[in-house]
Amino acid sequence: MQPELFKRYGVIEQTASENDVEYACESIRHLGYAVIDGGYEPGRLNAMSEAFERAQQRHTSEHGGREALKAIDEHNTIRLPLVYERLFLELAANNKILEICRRLIPGYVVLNQQNGVINPPHAERYNQGAWHRDLPYQHFVSSRPLAINALFCLDPFTNENGATKVLPASHRQEAFPSDHFIEAAATTIAAPAGSFIVLDCMMYHSGGVNTTDRPRRAVNHVYSIPLLRQQIDLPSMLGDQFVTDDALRKLLGYNVRTPRSVAEYFASRAEKS
Ligand SMILES: O=C(O)CCC(=O)C(=O)O
């Protein structure tokens, strides 16, 4: 029984929320978003910050250089930083985030995507600075989340450096809200470095405008039900030897690959029985 902090009448049931994970789940169910501390020490955050820079350099040089990426509007994104730096694999497996996913998507979740996100300085336009759902082009709502986003703040998110904006509860409505609603309801999420901004993936959100002199860096994750196609086929890209740990293999989608033939399908049935 919770102590009665707030007066009420006619209430015979109340949701129990007793720790940060439960509170985040409650907030995501109602409002579509929550902020939770990732549990990292300053030393770990510095290591991630350095790893982000190394990952960006390797990603840029492996994919034709900055101008080639700019031509396809990919110069402010690092696709799959976990390929370059093991720390980002650990980040994708953050215990609190996986616990939130387990509670909101019982049964099975797969990492659908991981992207380093750079909100560039001097108010420059970037690909995430427009309202969107992380399952874009979808105009339906579901009774339970299909996917959860966890945007890790590598830098503090502030009004000045373009913190993420959300439209609260927009994961519950099919259509994109009116301009009037956006003006009235858009909420900027300021959050310290080391936090995750966690969203129902159908919640409309947008990066803000970064008016400072420094990039504002983040790492976005989408965790989904296994029926949804990964943004990039992780098991194919990473190869079979990338991880041996069963839980990580499950998270990365090794156990839900689409059979390429009837023979492969039957082999997968035989493995299950
Ligand atoms: O950069 C941001 O604040 C938002 C990032 C985002 O919308 C995304 O990665 O889907």
XYZ file of C-alpha atoms and ligand atoms in Angstrom:
283
model
C 0.000 0.000 0.000
C 1.516 3.383 -1.020
C 1.378 6.230 1.558
C -1.242 8.811 0.498
C 0.797 11.774 -0.734
C -2.098 13.233 -2.708
C -5.686 13.634 -1.609
C -8.166 11.631 -3.691
C -11.673 10.219 -3.444
C -13.459 7.353 -5.160
C -10.110 5.687 -5.887
C -9.809 1.981 -5.164
C -6.876 1.105 -7.411
C -3.482 2.757 -7.890
C -0.501 1.831 -10.045
C 2.551 0.954 -7.971
C 5.830 2.547 -9.119
C 8.618 1.914 -6.675
C 11.917 2.382 -8.490
C 13.311 4.306 -11.459
C 12.630 1.493 -13.936
C 8.996 1.112 -12.845
C 8.491 4.854 -12.889
C 9.984 5.066 -16.394
C 7.629 2.309 -17.595
C 4.613 4.072 -16.121
C 5.619 7.365 -17.704
C 6.219 5.743 -21.111
C 2.804 4.047 -20.975
C 1.011 7.314 -20.139
C 3.041 10.064 -21.772
C 5.216 8.129 -24.215
C 8.532 9.172 -22.679
C 10.766 9.044 -19.605
C 14.314 9.968 -18.602
C 16.447 7.523 -16.631
C 20.029 7.638 -15.442
C 22.176 5.059 -17.240
C 24.255 4.304 -14.135
C 27.664 5.237 -15.614
C 30.555 6.774 -13.652
C 32.250 9.915 -15.098
C 35.286 7.831 -16.169
C 33.044 5.523 -18.210
C 31.312 8.498 -19.819
C 34.689 9.947 -20.846
C 35.684 6.601 -22.324
C 32.418 6.554 -24.322
C 32.971 10.104 -25.468
C 36.440 9.187 -26.825
C 35.091 5.977 -28.348
C 32.401 8.013 -30.151
C 35.069 10.201 -31.799
C 37.098 7.139 -32.898
C 33.957 5.443 -34.221
C 33.028 8.537 -36.206
C 36.478 8.714 -37.793
C 36.458 5.041 -38.806
C 32.852 5.190 -40.020
C 33.600 8.276 -42.136
C 36.751 6.872 -43.691
C 35.210 3.427 -44.343
C 32.244 5.007 -46.133
C 33.965 7.316 -48.583
C 34.732 10.389 -46.412
C 32.661 13.317 -45.110
C 31.675 14.759 -48.508
C 30.372 11.401 -49.755
C 28.323 11.009 -46.569
C 27.099 14.603 -46.803
C 25.822 13.956 -50.321
C 23.404 11.388 -48.858
C 22.697 13.368 -45.632
C 24.523 10.772 -43.525
C 27.372 12.966 -42.213
C 25.723 13.516 -38.808
C 25.025 9.837 -38.146
C 27.272 6.899 -37.207
C 25.496 3.721 -38.272
C 26.133 0.916 -35.752
C 28.943 2.365 -33.599
C 29.023 -1.011 -31.791
C 30.833 -2.402 -34.844
C 33.825 -0.177 -34.071
C 33.819 0.046 -30.287
C 32.794 -2.699 -27.858
C 31.682 -0.052 -25.326
C 28.681 0.621 -27.554
C 27.719 -3.051 -27.493
C 27.724 -2.762 -23.685
C 25.663 0.411 -23.976
C 23.074 -1.382 -26.124
C 22.821 -4.032 -23.387
C 22.339 -1.529 -20.528
C 20.550 -3.396 -17.727
C 17.984 -0.720 -16.939
C 17.040 -0.261 -20.578
C 16.702 -3.996 -21.157
C 14.555 -4.249 -18.009
C 12.286 -1.469 -19.330
C 12.068 -3.310 -22.660
C 11.250 -6.613 -20.933
C 8.442 -4.962 -18.968
C 6.963 -3.093 -21.928
C 7.558 -5.753 -24.596
C 7.294 -9.062 -22.749
C 8.719 -12.145 -24.439
C 11.386 -11.105 -26.881
C 13.133 -7.920 -27.962
C 15.660 -7.447 -30.730
C 18.010 -4.532 -31.234
C 16.593 -3.043 -34.416
C 19.189 -0.270 -34.803
C 21.932 1.687 -33.056
C 22.945 5.096 -34.403
C 25.401 7.711 -33.212
C 23.554 11.043 -33.588
C 25.351 14.369 -33.962
C 23.302 17.531 -33.602
C 25.686 19.975 -35.289
C 26.633 23.380 -33.831
C 25.705 26.869 -35.128
C 22.045 25.907 -35.737
C 22.973 23.808 -38.765
C 20.152 21.605 -40.103
C 20.485 17.843 -39.462
C 18.561 14.732 -40.386
C 16.892 14.224 -36.960
C 15.826 17.858 -36.540
C 12.302 17.266 -37.875
C 9.290 15.637 -36.223
C 9.136 11.897 -36.807
C 8.269 8.529 -35.317
C 11.045 5.982 -35.139
C 8.735 3.645 -37.040
C 8.214 6.278 -39.767
C 5.289 6.352 -42.222
C 3.101 4.417 -39.726
C -0.281 5.878 -38.787
C -1.800 3.340 -36.431
C -1.615 2.845 -32.692
C -1.177 -0.436 -30.845
C -2.352 -1.469 -27.376
C 1.238 -2.346 -26.439
C 4.535 -0.842 -27.619
C 5.985 -2.371 -30.775
C 9.383 -0.866 -30.091
C 11.158 1.286 -27.547
C 13.781 3.949 -28.270
C 16.599 4.679 -25.866
C 18.536 7.822 -26.758
C 21.719 7.967 -24.690
C 22.909 11.498 -23.909
C 26.666 11.488 -24.370
C 26.659 15.242 -23.750
C 24.262 17.113 -21.457
C 21.056 17.939 -23.356
C 20.133 21.611 -22.873
C 17.801 24.174 -24.437
C 20.858 25.808 -26.018
C 22.413 22.723 -27.606
C 19.219 21.339 -29.137
C 17.836 18.878 -26.574
C 15.246 16.467 -27.966
C 11.635 17.699 -28.153
C 8.628 15.401 -27.736
C 4.878 15.619 -28.262
C 3.574 13.967 -25.067
C 1.097 11.098 -25.551
C 1.343 11.316 -29.360
C 2.056 7.547 -29.396
C -1.665 7.139 -28.627
C -3.034 8.955 -31.694
C -2.802 7.766 -35.283
C -2.297 11.094 -37.058
C 0.495 13.634 -36.669
C -0.965 16.367 -34.386
C -2.078 19.789 -35.641
C 0.345 22.728 -35.695
C -1.729 24.246 -32.871
C -1.174 21.168 -30.674
C 2.519 21.130 -31.529
C 2.886 24.769 -30.499
C 1.045 24.167 -27.228
C 2.386 20.752 -26.233
C 5.966 20.397 -27.560
C 8.182 19.673 -24.563
C 11.966 19.956 -24.527
C 13.732 17.237 -22.546
C 16.794 18.657 -20.828
C 18.827 15.780 -19.387
C 22.292 15.315 -17.898
C 25.041 13.431 -19.747
C 24.730 9.729 -18.966
C 20.903 9.702 -19.081
C 18.732 7.796 -21.493
C 15.665 9.470 -22.967
C 13.347 6.501 -23.432
C 10.363 6.727 -25.786
C 7.567 4.595 -27.095
C 8.779 4.426 -30.699
C 5.448 5.788 -31.993
C 5.903 9.002 -30.029
C 6.618 11.995 -32.261
C 9.954 13.614 -31.433
C 12.554 15.874 -32.999
C 16.075 17.065 -32.304
C 16.164 20.747 -31.263
C 18.306 23.529 -32.709
C 21.887 23.574 -31.429
C 22.909 27.227 -31.144
C 26.187 26.480 -29.309
C 29.693 26.107 -30.784
C 29.937 22.378 -30.023
C 28.194 19.309 -31.448
C 25.599 17.670 -29.160
C 26.207 13.930 -29.307
C 23.927 10.982 -28.532
C 23.510 7.292 -29.320
C 20.028 6.164 -30.293
C 18.783 2.595 -29.930
C 15.549 1.037 -31.123
C 14.498 -2.273 -29.498
C 11.586 -3.966 -31.202
C 9.408 -7.040 -31.311
C 11.226 -9.636 -33.454
C 8.635 -9.411 -36.251
C 10.023 -6.026 -37.332
C 12.880 -5.971 -39.832
C 16.183 -4.610 -38.460
C 17.398 -1.360 -40.041
C 20.572 -3.230 -41.016
C 20.741 -7.036 -40.825
C 22.985 -7.253 -37.756
C 23.838 -10.978 -37.829
C 24.887 -10.694 -41.508
C 26.876 -7.535 -40.956
C 28.589 -8.680 -37.724
C 29.225 -12.296 -38.717
C 28.630 -15.392 -36.639
C 31.685 -14.986 -34.373
C 30.961 -11.408 -33.179
C 29.469 -12.544 -29.845
C 29.120 -15.915 -28.162
C 26.999 -14.893 -25.163
C 23.475 -16.336 -25.675
C 21.593 -13.318 -24.314
C 23.560 -10.916 -26.535
C 23.077 -13.137 -29.582
C 19.341 -13.136 -28.909
C 19.322 -9.343 -28.521
C 21.245 -8.858 -31.779
C 18.774 -11.034 -33.676
C 20.859 -14.160 -34.343
C 17.945 -16.404 -33.270
C 15.263 -14.834 -35.464
C 16.888 -14.757 -38.889
C 14.581 -15.285 -41.850
C 15.154 -18.760 -43.307
C 16.416 -18.445 -46.899
C 14.802 -21.693 -48.047
C 12.263 -24.318 -47.028
C 15.186 -26.551 -46.009
C 16.494 -23.832 -43.656
C 12.975 -23.328 -42.286
C 12.644 -27.042 -41.533
C 16.112 -27.066 -39.933
C 15.018 -24.224 -37.620
C 11.858 -26.210 -36.687
C 14.019 -29.230 -35.891
C 16.250 -27.090 -33.610
C 13.192 -25.897 -31.660
C 11.684 -29.354 -31.115
O 18.950 14.136 -31.879
C 17.902 14.098 -31.238
O 17.652 14.845 -30.286
C 16.819 13.133 -31.638
C 17.366 11.903 -32.290
C 16.311 11.167 -33.028
O 15.237 11.669 -33.234
C 16.537 9.826 -33.537
O 17.686 9.349 -33.531
O 15.545 9.192 -33.972
